[in-house]
PDB file of C-alpha atoms in Angstrom:
ATOM      1  CA  MET A   1       0.000   0.000   0.000  1.00  0.00           C
ATOM      2  CA  LYS A   2       1.392   3.363  -0.994  1.00  0.00           C
ATOM      3  CA  ALA A   3       1.456   6.165   1.522  1.00  0.00           C
ATOM      4  CA  ALA A   4       0.351   9.605   0.411  1.00  0.00           C
ATOM      5  CA  GLY A   5       3.244  11.360  -1.300  1.00  0.00           C
ATOM      6  CA  ASP A   6       5.252   8.114  -1.650  1.00  0.00           C
ATOM      7  CA  PRO A   7       6.183   7.535  -5.271  1.00  0.00           C
ATOM      8  CA  SER A   8       8.430   4.530  -4.440  1.00  0.00           C
ATOM      9  CA  GLY A   9       5.703   2.439  -2.844  1.00  0.00           C
ATOM     10  CA  ASN A  10       7.806   1.502   0.197  1.00  0.00           C
ATOM     11  CA  GLY A  11       5.209   2.659   2.725  1.00  0.00           C
ATOM     12  CA  GLN A  12       6.907   5.881   3.855  1.00  0.00           C
ATOM     13  CA  SER A  13       5.446   9.285   3.365  1.00  0.00           C
ATOM     14  CA  ALA A  14       7.445  12.165   1.989  1.00  0.00           C
ATOM     15  CA  THR A  15       7.124  13.943   5.359  1.00  0.00           C
ATOM     16  CA  GLY A  16       9.143  11.434   7.416  1.00  0.00           C
ATOM     17  CA  PRO A  17       9.484   7.867   8.623  1.00  0.00           C
ATOM     18  CA  GLY A  18       6.413   5.723   8.945  1.00  0.00           C
ATOM     19  CA  PRO A  19       5.201   3.805  11.991  1.00  0.00           C
ATOM     20  CA  HIS A  20       7.195   0.702  10.992  1.00  0.00           C
ATOM     21  CA  ASP A  21      10.582   2.460  11.098  1.00  0.00           C
ATOM     22  CA  ALA A  22      11.258   1.975  14.832  1.00  0.00           C
ATOM     23  CA  ARG A  23      14.625   0.266  14.232  1.00  0.00           C
ATOM     24  CA  PRO A  24      17.732   2.452  14.349  1.00  0.00           C
ATOM     25  CA  ALA A  25      19.625   2.976  11.107  1.00  0.00           C
ATOM     26  CA  TYR A  26      22.120   0.190  10.359  1.00  0.00           C
ATOM     27  CA  THR A  27      25.818   1.089  10.182  1.00  0.00           C
ATOM     28  CA  PRO A  28      28.132  -1.573   8.678  1.00  0.00           C
ATOM     29  CA  ASN A  29      31.464  -2.510  10.276  1.00  0.00           C
ATOM     30  CA  ARG A  30      34.500  -0.468   9.369  1.00  0.00           C
ATOM     31  CA  ILE A  31      37.769  -2.387   9.316  1.00  0.00           C
ATOM     32  CA  PRO A  32      41.002  -0.338   9.312  1.00  0.00           C
ATOM     33  CA  THR A  33      42.776  -0.143   5.954  1.00  0.00           C
ATOM     34  CA  ARG A  34      45.893  -1.767   7.379  1.00  0.00           C
ATOM     35  CA  GLN A  35      43.900  -4.850   8.369  1.00  0.00           C
ATOM     36  CA  ARG A  36      42.046  -4.962   5.042  1.00  0.00           C
ATOM     37  CA  VAL A  37      45.388  -5.049   3.220  1.00  0.00           C
ATOM     38  CA  ALA A  38      47.368  -7.255   5.616  1.00  0.00           C
ATOM     39  CA  TYR A  39      44.843 -10.057   6.214  1.00  0.00           C
ATOM     40  CA  PRO A  40      44.459 -11.163   2.567  1.00  0.00           C
ATOM     41  CA  ILE A  41      48.228 -11.015   2.055  1.00  0.00           C
ATOM     42  CA  ILE A  42      48.894 -13.065   5.194  1.00  0.00           C
ATOM     43  CA  ALA A  43      46.152 -15.535   4.201  1.00  0.00           C
ATOM     44  CA  LEU A  44      47.662 -15.916   0.723  1.00  0.00           C
ATOM     45  CA  VAL A  45      51.175 -16.469   2.113  1.00  0.00           C
ATOM     46  CA  LEU A  46      49.914 -19.011   4.673  1.00  0.00           C
ATOM     47  CA  PHE A  47      47.907 -20.819   2.007  1.00  0.00           C
ATOM     48  CA  ALA A  48      50.899 -20.964  -0.350  1.00  0.00           C
ATOM     49  CA  TYR A  49      53.259 -22.108   2.433  1.00  0.00           C
ATOM     50  CA  GLY A  50      50.853 -24.814   3.573  1.00  0.00           C
ATOM     51  CA  SER A  51      50.120 -25.947   0.011  1.00  0.00           C
ATOM     52  CA  TYR A  52      53.808 -26.296  -0.762  1.00  0.00           C
ATOM     53  CA  GLY A  53      54.384 -28.086   2.552  1.00  0.00           C
ATOM     54  CA  VAL A  54      51.793 -30.784   1.897  1.00  0.00           C
ATOM     55  CA  TYR A  55      52.887 -31.051  -1.746  1.00  0.00           C
ATOM     56  CA  ALA A  56      56.481 -31.687  -0.642  1.00  0.00           C
ATOM     57  CA  ASP A  57      55.262 -33.794   2.318  1.00  0.00           C
ATOM     58  CA  ASP A  58      57.380 -31.641   4.621  1.00  0.00           C
ATOM     59  CA  LEU A  59      55.519 -28.890   6.458  1.00  0.00           C
ATOM     60  CA  TYR A  60      58.002 -27.097   8.697  1.00  0.00           C
ATOM     61  CA  LEU A  61      56.781 -25.223  11.761  1.00  0.00           C
ATOM     62  CA  PRO A  62      59.428 -22.811  12.994  1.00  0.00           C
ATOM     63  CA  GLY A  63      59.984 -22.606  16.747  1.00  0.00           C
ATOM     64  CA  LYS A  64      60.707 -19.482  18.731  1.00  0.00           C
ATOM     65  CA  HIS A  65      62.984 -21.113  21.293  1.00  0.00           C
ATOM     66  CA  SER A  66      63.601 -24.419  19.547  1.00  0.00           C
ATOM     67  CA  ARG A  67      64.585 -25.719  16.157  1.00  0.00           C
ATOM     68  CA  GLY A  68      60.929 -26.172  15.132  1.00  0.00           C
ATOM     69  CA  MET A  69      59.034 -29.197  13.920  1.00  0.00           C
ATOM     70  CA  ASP A  70      58.774 -31.012  10.577  1.00  0.00           C
ATOM     71  CA  LEU A  71      55.402 -32.555   9.856  1.00  0.00           C
ATOM     72  CA  HIS A  72      54.930 -35.367   7.334  1.00  0.00           C
ATOM     73  CA  GLY A  73      51.897 -37.344   6.213  1.00  0.00           C
ATOM     74  CA  ALA A  74      48.708 -37.035   8.268  1.00  0.00           C
ATOM     75  CA  PRO A  75      50.051 -34.423  10.732  1.00  0.00           C
ATOM     76  CA  ALA A  76      51.016 -32.193   7.789  1.00  0.00           C
ATOM     77  CA  TRP A  77      47.514 -32.470   6.343  1.00  0.00           C
ATOM     78  CA  ILE A  78      45.947 -31.724   9.732  1.00  0.00           C
ATOM     79  CA  MET A  79      48.168 -28.644  10.033  1.00  0.00           C
ATOM     80  CA  TYR A  80      47.163 -27.649   6.511  1.00  0.00           C
ATOM     81  CA  ALA A  81      43.514 -27.804   7.617  1.00  0.00           C
ATOM     82  CA  ALA A  82      44.437 -25.509  10.532  1.00  0.00           C
ATOM     83  CA  ILE A  83      46.067 -23.101   8.076  1.00  0.00           C
ATOM     84  CA  ILE A  84      42.909 -23.112   5.923  1.00  0.00           C
ATOM     85  CA  CYS A  85      40.851 -22.310   9.041  1.00  0.00           C
ATOM     86  CA  ALA A  86      43.151 -19.358   9.780  1.00  0.00           C
ATOM     87  CA  CYS A  87      42.783 -18.098   6.203  1.00  0.00           C
ATOM     88  CA  VAL A  88      38.986 -18.355   6.331  1.00  0.00           C
ATOM     89  CA  SER A  89      38.920 -16.563   9.673  1.00  0.00           C
ATOM     90  CA  MET A  90      41.050 -13.664   8.396  1.00  0.00           C
ATOM     91  CA  LEU A  91      39.188 -13.363   5.106  1.00  0.00           C
ATOM     92  CA  SER A  92      35.805 -13.307   6.857  1.00  0.00           C
ATOM     93  CA  VAL A  93      36.867 -10.121   8.655  1.00  0.00           C
ATOM     94  CA  VAL A  94      37.727  -8.458   5.347  1.00  0.00           C
ATOM     95  CA  VAL A  95      34.574  -9.648   3.576  1.00  0.00           C
ATOM     96  CA  ASP A  96      32.500  -8.352   6.498  1.00  0.00           C
ATOM     97  CA  HIS A  97      33.841  -4.856   5.846  1.00  0.00           C
ATOM     98  CA  TYR A  98      32.698  -4.868   2.226  1.00  0.00           C
ATOM     99  CA  ASP A  99      29.331  -6.554   2.855  1.00  0.00           C
ATOM    100  CA  ARG A 100      26.858  -3.735   3.478  1.00  0.00           C
ATOM    101  CA  ARG A 101      24.112  -6.058   4.703  1.00  0.00           C
ATOM    102  CA  ASN A 102      23.485  -6.642   8.393  1.00  0.00           C
ATOM    103  CA  ASN A 103      25.519  -9.886   8.591  1.00  0.00           C
ATOM    104  CA  GLU A 104      28.030  -9.050  11.331  1.00  0.00           C
ATOM    105  CA  ALA A 105      26.863 -11.915  13.555  1.00  0.00           C
ATOM    106  CA  THR A 106      27.369 -14.435  10.747  1.00  0.00           C
ATOM    107  CA  TYR A 107      30.867 -13.204   9.883  1.00  0.00           C
ATOM    108  CA  HIS A 108      31.794 -13.061  13.563  1.00  0.00           C
ATOM    109  CA  ARG A 109      30.616 -16.658  13.955  1.00  0.00           C
ATOM    110  CA  ILE A 110      32.649 -17.739  10.907  1.00  0.00           C
ATOM    111  CA  ALA A 111      35.761 -16.045  12.311  1.00  0.00           C
ATOM    112  CA  LYS A 112      35.214 -17.593  15.747  1.00  0.00           C
ATOM    113  CA  VAL A 113      34.636 -21.120  14.405  1.00  0.00           C
ATOM    114  CA  GLY A 114      37.675 -20.721  12.148  1.00  0.00           C
ATOM    115  CA  ALA A 115      39.839 -19.583  15.059  1.00  0.00           C
ATOM    116  CA  TYR A 116      38.716 -22.309  17.481  1.00  0.00           C
ATOM    117  CA  GLY A 117      38.837 -24.983  14.787  1.00  0.00           C
ATOM    118  CA  GLY A 118      42.241 -23.809  13.613  1.00  0.00           C
ATOM    119  CA  TRP A 119      43.794 -23.796  17.072  1.00  0.00           C
ATOM    120  CA  THR A 120      42.280 -27.222  17.836  1.00  0.00           C
ATOM    121  CA  LEU A 121      43.651 -28.666  14.596  1.00  0.00           C
ATOM    122  CA  PHE A 122      47.012 -26.971  15.248  1.00  0.00           C
ATOM    123  CA  ALA A 123      47.297 -28.620  18.674  1.00  0.00           C
ATOM    124  CA  PHE A 124      46.184 -31.975  17.277  1.00  0.00           C
ATOM    125  CA  ALA A 125      48.686 -31.773  14.404  1.00  0.00           C
ATOM    126  CA  ALA A 126      51.542 -30.786  16.719  1.00  0.00           C
ATOM    127  CA  LEU A 127      50.688 -33.583  19.156  1.00  0.00           C
ATOM    128  CA  THR A 128      50.352 -36.112  16.335  1.00  0.00           C
ATOM    129  CA  GLY A 129      53.618 -34.938  14.795  1.00  0.00           C
ATOM    130  CA  PHE A 130      55.363 -35.193  18.159  1.00  0.00           C
ATOM    131  CA  VAL A 131      54.074 -38.721  18.732  1.00  0.00           C
ATOM    132  CA  GLN A 132      54.974 -39.721  15.153  1.00  0.00           C
ATOM    133  CA  SER A 133      58.573 -38.492  15.553  1.00  0.00           C
ATOM    134  CA  TRP A 134      58.999 -40.147  18.920  1.00  0.00           C
TER     135      TRP A 134
END
């Protein structure tokens, strides 16, 4: 039903908001430019590093206070899955910035599941790699 003075047919009059406009105006997330540039680059580098590692069947995890860990076989693939989770988590933050719809909860959930899943797979891969090398 058109309101008086409403050429668009969306139910609002030309004099102001209608009775169904009780919700506040939606403002999409704003992600800093540095994050929008860095996250896709980091995700691409991680993806390439992990892809090469499973291709060569030697995924090396550098250590801060140790010589690091080489993963082969199943532990390398599990770590690759953790890397994919990290990439998805980072990219969901960037996509959320450009998506103008009210989907923040969905993107936040994707990032959270990616982070928890990634860290769980990371721990499982490291533990499996440690047991395998023992």
